[in-house]
Short mmCIF file of C-alpha atoms in Angstrom, two decimals:
data_model
loop_
_atom_site.label_atom_id
_atom_site.label_comp_id
_atom_site.label_asym_id
_atom_site.label_seq_id
_atom_site.Cartn_x
_atom_site.Cartn_y
_atom_site.Cartn_z
CA MET A 1 3.31 39.32 -10.48
CA SER A 2 -0.23 40.00 -11.77
CA GLU A 3 -1.48 38.54 -15.14
CA PRO A 4 -0.55 40.86 -17.93
CA MET A 5 -2.98 43.73 -18.29
CA HIS A 6 -4.09 43.15 -21.47
CA THR A 7 -5.77 40.00 -20.69
CA SER A 8 -6.74 40.49 -16.84
CA ILE A 9 -8.96 43.67 -17.73
CA LEU A 10 -11.22 41.79 -20.25
CA SER A 11 -14.19 39.84 -19.69
CA PHE A 12 -14.30 36.04 -20.08
CA ARG A 13 -15.75 36.19 -23.63
CA ALA A 14 -13.08 38.63 -24.71
CA ARG A 15 -10.17 36.58 -23.18
CA ALA A 16 -11.73 33.39 -24.77
CA ASP A 17 -11.56 35.33 -28.03
CA VAL A 18 -7.80 36.45 -27.34
CA ALA A 19 -6.83 32.94 -26.62
CA LEU A 20 -8.63 31.46 -29.72
CA ALA A 21 -6.72 33.90 -31.92
CA ASP A 22 -3.32 32.85 -30.76
CA PRO A 23 -2.02 29.56 -32.48
CA THR A 24 1.04 29.42 -30.46
CA LEU A 25 -1.09 29.12 -27.39
CA LYS A 26 -3.09 26.34 -28.92
CA VAL A 27 0.28 24.35 -29.60
CA ALA A 28 1.54 24.67 -25.90
CA ILE A 29 -1.88 23.58 -24.69
CA ASP A 30 -1.99 20.43 -26.86
CA ARG A 31 1.52 19.65 -26.14
CA THR A 32 1.00 19.35 -22.36
CA THR A 33 -2.73 18.30 -22.12
CA GLY A 34 -2.35 15.88 -24.83
CA THR A 35 0.84 14.07 -23.06
CA ALA A 36 -0.92 14.24 -19.68
CA GLU A 37 -3.92 12.38 -21.02
CA ARG A 38 -2.01 9.49 -22.68
CA LYS A 39 0.07 9.06 -19.68
CA ARG A 40 -2.94 8.95 -17.27
CA ALA A 41 -4.77 6.21 -19.52
CA ALA A 42 -1.29 4.29 -19.45
CA ALA A 43 -0.92 4.40 -15.60
CA LEU A 44 -4.72 3.53 -15.15
CA ALA A 45 -4.31 0.62 -17.54
CA ALA A 46 -1.58 -1.03 -15.58
CA PHE A 47 -3.44 -0.21 -12.24
CA PRO A 48 -6.52 -2.43 -12.48
CA GLN A 49 -7.39 -1.56 -8.79
CA PHE A 50 -8.05 2.07 -9.80
CA ASP A 51 -11.77 2.07 -9.49
CA ALA A 52 -11.49 0.30 -5.94
CA ALA A 53 -8.99 2.80 -5.12
CA ARG A 54 -10.93 5.84 -6.26
CA ASP A 55 -14.02 4.59 -4.10
CA ARG A 56 -11.77 4.37 -1.10
CA GLY A 57 -10.36 7.81 -1.88
CA LYS A 58 -14.00 9.21 -1.98
CA ARG A 59 -14.74 7.50 1.22
CA ILE A 60 -11.74 8.99 3.01
CA LYS A 61 -12.42 12.63 1.87
CA ASP A 62 -16.20 12.26 2.78
CA HIS A 63 -15.42 10.99 5.95
CA VAL A 64 -13.02 13.75 6.91
CA ILE A 65 -15.53 16.41 5.60
CA GLU A 66 -18.11 14.88 7.79
CA HIS A 67 -16.05 15.14 10.84
CA PHE A 68 -13.91 18.19 10.30
CA ASP A 69 -14.09 19.65 13.72
CA HIS A 70 -12.51 16.30 15.02
CA TYR A 71 -9.76 16.18 12.64
CA LEU A 72 -8.82 19.84 12.52
CA LEU A 73 -8.49 19.95 16.48
CA GLU A 74 -6.47 16.45 16.34
CA PHE A 75 -4.11 18.00 13.61
CA GLU A 76 -3.73 21.01 15.46
CA ARG A 77 -2.92 19.22 18.79
CA ASN A 78 -0.36 16.90 17.19
CA ALA A 79 1.39 19.44 15.03
CA ILE A 80 1.82 21.72 18.40
CA ALA A 81 3.16 18.54 20.07
CA SER A 82 5.80 17.98 17.32
CA GLY A 83 6.93 21.64 18.02
CA ALA A 84 5.15 23.38 15.09
CA LYS A 85 3.19 26.62 15.54
CA VAL A 86 -0.26 26.67 14.13
CA HIS A 87 -2.17 29.63 12.47
CA TRP A 88 -5.63 29.88 11.78
CA ALA A 89 -6.93 32.13 8.75
CA ARG A 90 -10.45 32.77 8.08
CA THR A 91 -9.97 34.78 4.72
CA ALA A 92 -7.31 34.92 2.18
CA GLU A 93 -6.22 38.34 3.17
CA GLU A 94 -5.75 37.26 6.70
CA ALA A 95 -3.79 34.37 5.60
CA SER A 96 -1.36 36.34 3.54
CA GLN A 97 -1.13 38.86 6.35
CA ILE A 98 -0.06 36.16 8.79
CA VAL A 99 2.64 34.69 6.34
CA VAL A 100 3.98 38.46 5.72
CA ALA A 101 4.12 38.81 9.47
CA LEU A 102 6.16 35.82 10.03
CA CYS A 103 8.58 36.78 7.40
CA LYS A 104 9.19 40.23 8.80
CA GLN A 105 9.39 38.72 12.38
CA ALA A 106 12.17 36.75 11.13
CA GLY A 107 13.84 39.42 9.57
CA ALA A 108 13.50 37.97 6.22
CA LYS A 109 15.16 39.70 3.12
CA ARG A 110 14.74 36.86 0.60
CA VAL A 111 12.01 34.16 0.64
CA THR A 112 12.05 30.76 -1.45
CA ARG A 113 8.46 29.65 -2.29
CA VAL A 114 7.43 26.16 -3.44
CA LYS A 115 4.57 25.92 -5.96
CA SER A 116 1.56 26.10 -4.10
CA MET A 117 -1.74 26.84 -5.57
CA LEU A 118 -3.21 27.84 -2.01
CA GLY A 119 -0.51 30.34 -1.98
CA GLU A 120 -1.76 31.92 -5.32
CA GLU A 121 -5.41 31.61 -4.01
CA ILE A 122 -4.59 33.79 -0.89
CA GLY A 123 -2.52 36.33 -3.23
CA LEU A 124 0.75 35.57 -1.40
CA PRO A 125 2.96 36.37 -4.24
CA HIS A 126 1.57 40.11 -4.55
CA ALA A 127 1.54 40.36 -0.63
CA LEU A 128 5.30 39.33 -0.39
CA ASP A 129 6.25 41.65 -3.37
CA GLU A 130 4.19 44.56 -1.53
CA ALA A 131 6.05 43.96 1.59
CA GLY A 132 9.47 44.53 -0.20
CA ILE A 133 10.48 40.79 0.50
CA GLU A 134 12.32 39.25 -2.36
CA ARG A 135 10.34 36.27 -3.51
CA VAL A 136 11.99 33.38 -5.43
CA GLU A 137 9.86 31.01 -7.13
CA THR A 138 11.72 27.68 -7.10
CA ASP A 139 9.70 25.24 -9.08
CA LEU A 140 10.98 25.36 -12.91
CA ALA A 141 7.26 26.33 -14.24
CA GLU A 142 6.72 28.97 -11.52
CA HIS A 143 10.31 30.17 -12.15
CA ILE A 144 9.13 30.73 -15.88
CA VAL A 145 5.87 32.31 -14.77
CA GLN A 146 7.79 34.67 -12.48
CA LEU A 147 10.34 35.79 -15.21
CA GLY A 148 7.31 36.46 -17.61
CA GLY A 149 5.24 38.38 -15.25
CA ASP A 150 2.29 35.82 -15.85
CA ARG A 151 0.12 34.07 -13.57
CA PRO A 152 -0.10 30.03 -13.39
CA SER A 153 -2.47 28.72 -16.33
CA HIS A 154 -2.55 25.14 -14.96
CA ILE A 155 -2.49 23.80 -11.33
CA VAL A 156 0.26 21.17 -12.02
CA TRP A 157 1.99 22.99 -15.18
CA PRO A 158 1.83 26.40 -14.26
CA SER A 159 3.61 27.54 -17.39
CA MET A 160 1.84 25.29 -19.82
CA HIS A 161 0.72 28.26 -21.75
CA ARG A 162 4.39 29.09 -23.11
CA THR A 163 6.11 26.64 -25.55
CA ARG A 164 9.75 25.65 -25.01
CA GLU A 165 10.95 27.81 -27.91
CA GLN A 166 9.59 30.81 -25.73
CA VAL A 167 11.12 29.79 -22.58
CA SER A 168 14.42 29.43 -24.27
CA GLU A 169 14.09 33.08 -25.52
CA MET A 170 13.08 34.20 -21.97
CA PHE A 171 16.01 32.44 -20.44
CA LYS A 172 18.64 33.81 -22.72
CA ARG A 173 17.28 37.27 -21.98
CA LEU A 174 16.93 37.14 -18.28
CA HIS A 175 19.33 34.45 -16.96
CA ARG A 176 22.70 35.65 -15.79
CA ALA A 177 24.28 32.60 -17.41
CA PRO A 178 21.92 31.36 -20.26
CA HIS A 179 22.21 28.04 -22.12
CA GLN A 180 24.16 27.73 -25.08
CA GLU A 181 22.36 24.46 -26.77
CA GLU A 182 18.81 24.28 -27.79
CA THR A 183 17.91 21.27 -25.43
CA ILE A 184 15.50 21.03 -22.34
CA GLU A 185 18.50 19.68 -20.41
CA ALA A 186 20.49 22.74 -21.29
CA MET A 187 17.57 24.82 -20.15
CA VAL A 188 17.12 23.18 -17.05
CA ASP A 189 20.67 23.72 -16.20
CA SER A 190 20.53 27.50 -16.90
CA ALA A 191 17.62 27.62 -14.31
CA ARG A 192 19.53 25.54 -12.08
CA ARG A 193 22.65 28.18 -12.36
CA GLU A 194 19.96 31.17 -11.75
CA LEU A 195 18.35 29.48 -8.69
CA ARG A 196 21.14 27.55 -6.67
CA ASP A 197 22.64 30.43 -4.69
CA LYS A 198 19.05 31.72 -3.72
CA PHE A 199 18.11 28.49 -2.35
CA LEU A 200 21.13 28.71 0.09
CA SER A 201 20.81 32.09 0.94
CA ALA A 202 17.09 32.33 1.80
CA ASP A 203 15.95 33.39 5.23
CA VAL A 204 12.39 31.73 5.17
CA ALA A 205 10.81 28.74 2.96
CA ILE A 206 7.16 28.81 2.08
CA SER A 207 5.49 25.77 0.81
CA GLY A 208 1.88 24.26 0.36
CA ALA A 209 0.87 20.83 1.33
CA ASN A 210 -0.78 17.97 -0.64
CA PHE A 211 -1.90 16.45 2.57
CA LEU A 212 -2.12 17.06 6.53
CA LEU A 213 -2.00 14.28 8.58
CA ALA A 214 -4.21 14.38 11.48
CA ASP A 215 -2.59 11.52 13.67
CA THR A 216 0.88 12.95 13.58
CA GLY A 217 0.51 16.92 12.87
CA ALA A 218 2.69 16.23 9.85
CA THR A 219 2.48 17.85 6.17
CA CYS A 220 3.23 15.98 2.98
CA THR A 221 4.61 17.53 -0.10
CA VAL A 222 4.94 15.79 -3.48
CA THR A 223 7.29 17.03 -6.08
CA ASN A 224 9.35 16.05 -9.11
CA GLU A 225 12.18 18.36 -9.08
CA GLY A 226 13.97 18.23 -5.66
CA ASN A 227 13.22 22.12 -5.47
CA ALA A 228 10.92 21.45 -2.25
CA GLU A 229 13.51 19.83 -0.28
CA LEU A 230 16.11 22.34 -1.15
CA THR A 231 13.68 25.11 -0.37
CA THR A 232 12.42 23.83 2.97
CA THR A 233 15.66 22.51 4.59
CA PRO A 234 18.35 25.48 4.43
CA PRO A 235 16.47 28.50 5.93
CA ARG A 236 15.96 29.18 9.56
CA VAL A 237 12.04 29.17 9.38
CA HIS A 238 9.62 27.05 7.32
CA ILE A 239 6.03 28.16 6.69
CA VAL A 240 3.42 26.05 5.36
CA THR A 241 -0.11 27.17 3.88
CA ALA A 242 -2.68 24.81 3.36
CA GLY A 243 -6.38 24.56 2.96
CA ILE A 244 -8.24 22.74 5.59
CA GLU A 245 -9.64 20.38 3.11
CA LYS A 246 -6.19 18.82 2.89
CA LEU A 247 -6.81 16.84 6.09
CA VAL A 248 -6.57 12.95 6.18
CA PRO A 249 -6.79 10.88 9.30
CA SER A 250 -3.30 9.06 9.08
CA MET A 251 -0.35 8.08 7.22
CA GLY A 252 -2.11 5.10 5.57
CA HIS A 253 -4.77 7.33 4.41
CA ALA A 254 -2.32 9.53 2.72
CA ILE A 255 -0.85 6.98 0.90
CA ALA A 256 -4.25 5.71 -0.31
CA MET A 257 -4.82 9.21 -1.75
CA LEU A 258 -1.26 9.54 -3.20
CA ARG A 259 -1.84 6.44 -5.43
CA LEU A 260 -4.86 8.56 -6.82
CA LEU A 261 -2.93 11.89 -6.86
CA VAL A 262 -0.06 10.92 -8.94
CA ARG A 263 -1.48 8.85 -11.53
CA SER A 264 -4.12 11.35 -12.24
CA ALA A 265 -1.81 14.41 -12.22
CA THR A 266 1.17 13.08 -14.13
CA GLY A 267 0.49 9.44 -15.06
CA ALA A 268 3.46 8.12 -12.84
CA ASP A 269 2.99 5.65 -10.25
CA VAL A 270 4.87 7.79 -7.46
CA THR A 271 6.46 11.15 -7.70
CA GLN A 272 10.08 11.62 -7.61
CA TYR A 273 10.09 13.26 -3.91
CA THR A 274 7.14 12.53 -1.42
CA THR A 275 8.31 14.51 1.71
CA PHE A 276 6.75 14.65 5.19
CA HIS A 277 7.51 17.41 7.45
CA CYS A 278 6.75 16.95 11.12
CA GLY A 279 7.60 20.10 13.17
CA PRO A 280 11.11 22.11 13.60
CA LYS A 281 14.60 20.55 13.91
CA GLN A 282 15.05 18.52 16.77
CA ALA A 283 18.03 17.79 18.96
CA GLY A 284 20.38 15.39 17.16
CA ASP A 285 18.90 16.60 13.62
CA ARG A 286 21.69 17.49 10.86
CA ASP A 287 19.25 19.88 9.20
CA GLY A 288 16.06 21.45 8.98
CA PRO A 289 14.26 24.80 10.09
CA GLU A 290 14.64 26.24 13.58
CA GLU A 291 10.86 27.30 13.23
CA PHE A 292 8.10 25.46 11.73
CA HIS A 293 4.74 27.26 11.24
CA ILE A 294 1.46 26.00 9.39
CA VAL A 295 -1.27 28.38 8.39
CA LEU A 296 -4.63 26.46 8.20
CA VAL A 297 -6.87 28.43 5.68
CA ASP A 298 -10.57 28.30 5.58
CA ASN A 299 -11.23 31.24 2.65
CA GLY A 300 -14.91 29.85 2.12
CA ARG A 301 -14.32 26.18 2.60
CA THR A 302 -16.77 25.94 5.33
CA ARG A 303 -19.16 27.95 3.52
CA MET A 304 -18.99 25.50 0.72
CA LEU A 305 -20.06 22.76 3.32
CA ARG A 306 -23.19 24.71 4.44
CA GLU A 307 -24.07 25.61 0.98
CA GLY A 308 -24.19 22.33 -0.80
CA MET A 309 -20.86 21.94 -2.34
CA LYS A 310 -19.23 19.54 0.06
CA GLU A 311 -18.31 17.47 -2.94
CA MET A 312 -16.06 19.79 -4.04
CA LEU A 313 -14.10 19.58 -0.87
CA ARG A 314 -12.99 16.35 -2.05
CA CYS A 315 -10.60 17.90 -4.58
CA ILE A 316 -6.99 16.79 -4.34
CA ARG A 317 -5.75 19.40 -7.13
CA CYS A 318 -4.63 16.75 -9.75
CA GLY A 319 -5.72 18.77 -12.66
CA ALA A 320 -7.36 15.80 -14.54
CA CYS A 321 -10.53 17.58 -15.07
CA MET A 322 -8.94 20.48 -17.00
CA ASN A 323 -6.53 18.07 -19.04
CA HIS A 324 -9.77 16.30 -20.29
CA CYS A 325 -11.99 19.34 -20.83
CA VAL A 326 -12.77 20.33 -24.20
CA VAL A 327 -13.25 24.01 -23.34
CA PHE A 328 -10.05 24.43 -21.32
CA ARG A 329 -8.17 22.45 -24.17
CA GLN A 330 -9.29 25.20 -26.65
CA LEU A 331 -8.73 28.17 -24.28
CA GLY A 332 -6.11 27.43 -21.40
CA GLY A 333 -6.16 28.72 -18.30
CA HIS A 334 -5.85 32.33 -18.08
CA VAL A 335 -9.36 33.07 -19.67
CA TYR A 336 -10.96 31.70 -16.40
CA GLY A 337 -9.59 34.62 -14.68
CA GLY A 338 -9.24 33.15 -11.30
CA THR A 339 -6.44 31.01 -9.45
CA TYR A 340 -8.03 27.54 -10.55
CA PRO A 341 -9.00 27.17 -14.09
CA GLY A 342 -10.87 24.51 -15.87
CA PRO A 343 -14.03 22.53 -14.57
CA MET A 344 -12.89 22.88 -11.00
CA GLY A 345 -12.03 26.41 -11.34
CA ALA A 346 -15.43 27.03 -12.79
CA VAL A 347 -16.94 25.81 -9.32
CA LEU A 348 -14.33 27.27 -7.23
CA THR A 349 -14.15 30.86 -8.57
CA PRO A 350 -17.49 31.86 -8.01
CA VAL A 351 -16.98 30.79 -4.01
CA PHE A 352 -13.67 32.89 -3.81
CA ASP A 353 -14.42 36.05 -6.06
CA GLY A 354 -18.35 36.05 -6.02
CA LEU A 355 -20.87 34.75 -8.68
CA GLU A 356 -21.25 38.41 -9.83
CA LYS A 357 -17.58 38.50 -11.15
CA SER A 358 -17.40 35.00 -12.46
CA ARG A 359 -20.89 34.17 -13.80
CA ASP A 360 -19.81 33.18 -17.33
CA LEU A 361 -17.45 30.50 -15.81
CA PRO A 362 -20.37 27.98 -15.11
CA HIS A 363 -21.85 28.52 -18.59
CA ALA A 364 -18.23 27.71 -19.95
CA CYS A 365 -18.94 23.88 -20.29
CA THR A 366 -20.56 21.42 -22.62
CA MET A 367 -21.79 19.27 -19.89
CA ASN A 368 -20.11 16.26 -21.58
CA GLY A 369 -19.37 14.79 -18.06
CA LYS A 370 -15.64 14.04 -18.95
CA CYS A 371 -14.53 15.87 -16.00
CA GLN A 372 -16.56 13.74 -13.51
CA GLU A 373 -15.42 10.54 -15.33
CA VAL A 374 -11.70 11.26 -14.99
CA CYS A 375 -11.89 12.85 -11.29
CA PRO A 376 -9.94 10.57 -8.96
CA VAL A 377 -12.37 11.22 -6.05
CA ALA A 378 -15.74 11.38 -8.10
CA ILE A 379 -16.80 14.93 -7.79
CA PRO A 380 -20.00 15.47 -9.59
CA LEU A 381 -18.67 18.67 -11.29
CA PRO A 382 -21.53 19.06 -13.92
CA THR A 383 -24.10 18.80 -10.88
CA LEU A 384 -22.05 21.40 -9.14
CA LEU A 385 -22.00 23.69 -12.17
CA ARG A 386 -25.57 23.34 -13.03
CA GLY A 387 -26.08 24.54 -9.60
CA TRP A 388 -24.11 27.80 -10.24
CA ARG A 389 -26.07 28.19 -13.38
CA ASP A 390 -29.34 28.14 -11.30
CA ARG A 391 -28.04 30.66 -8.87
CA SER A 392 -26.76 32.87 -11.58
CA TRP A 393 -30.33 33.39 -12.92
#
């Protein structure tokens, strides 16, 4: 569902005025980003090797970017060898068309979806809705977003713009068997009752990927709720959509990146679930999909490589830059108007939507450098934002 009309049609400055006038939004933002900031600080204090790990992560990503052609072909070759079918998409529209076509080919009436910002980027929720395919968002925060008719406001916590009190009211109004007690546990149980039968009756599962392993053709997904495993295991067909920058050479490199991703995103050492998918169900397997499709998406990434923004391709979508951004923490994610909010969104949105439509975003920054300081792969975000400022004039 699209962002509510009252904000989607406004300019950046008008959206900012609306956000600043909403005291409840400020409470919701402070609860989430404040907790994230404290947990990240504690995680790094307990991990003295972080600087060395960060340098290694940067070198891994730069190496892959330098040799994109080699690793893309290696990944495709090994994915096909595992039984997967690989599809290439140059644009967002092409990617969503491929996914919808695969769903129709499978005769899908109901599709379950794991949280994926790449899916949001390519407009997949809207494309599925337009095709008349029932779309079920299975991540708890995305379930809240879907019920509210919102867009995600954060890449790790998509519903951070809503307080738990607002969510409680929404569940009581829209769930078939809502909670009776005002506790987080009771609210989670309410969502579980609402979603469980849909997990088990879906025809197609759609997920993203945190990493793509070139040497095996496997995809890696990290989650904390178990919804990804429930989503991707029962259906006959599993479709993965992933940006080509998600590539890493091998399992060892993926583990090195996971040490950075999780600490920077949620302040944990590891996620509750780290899952690797490699091809469809094989003879002797007790479960898994009969078909496994991987849609590799460019959508401006090779253009970023050509146009002096290759450092942005290091991004592992942890959200640390926005959690520490003084602008984001006043306004929230919806004011940015694109798929990705915060400093990383201010760099990426002009790539995806054009500078003319997003000219204000590179200027919505104090240039204090905190985003670069906390980035686990040392992306020079202020420098990239200055580049967009130059181009905007």
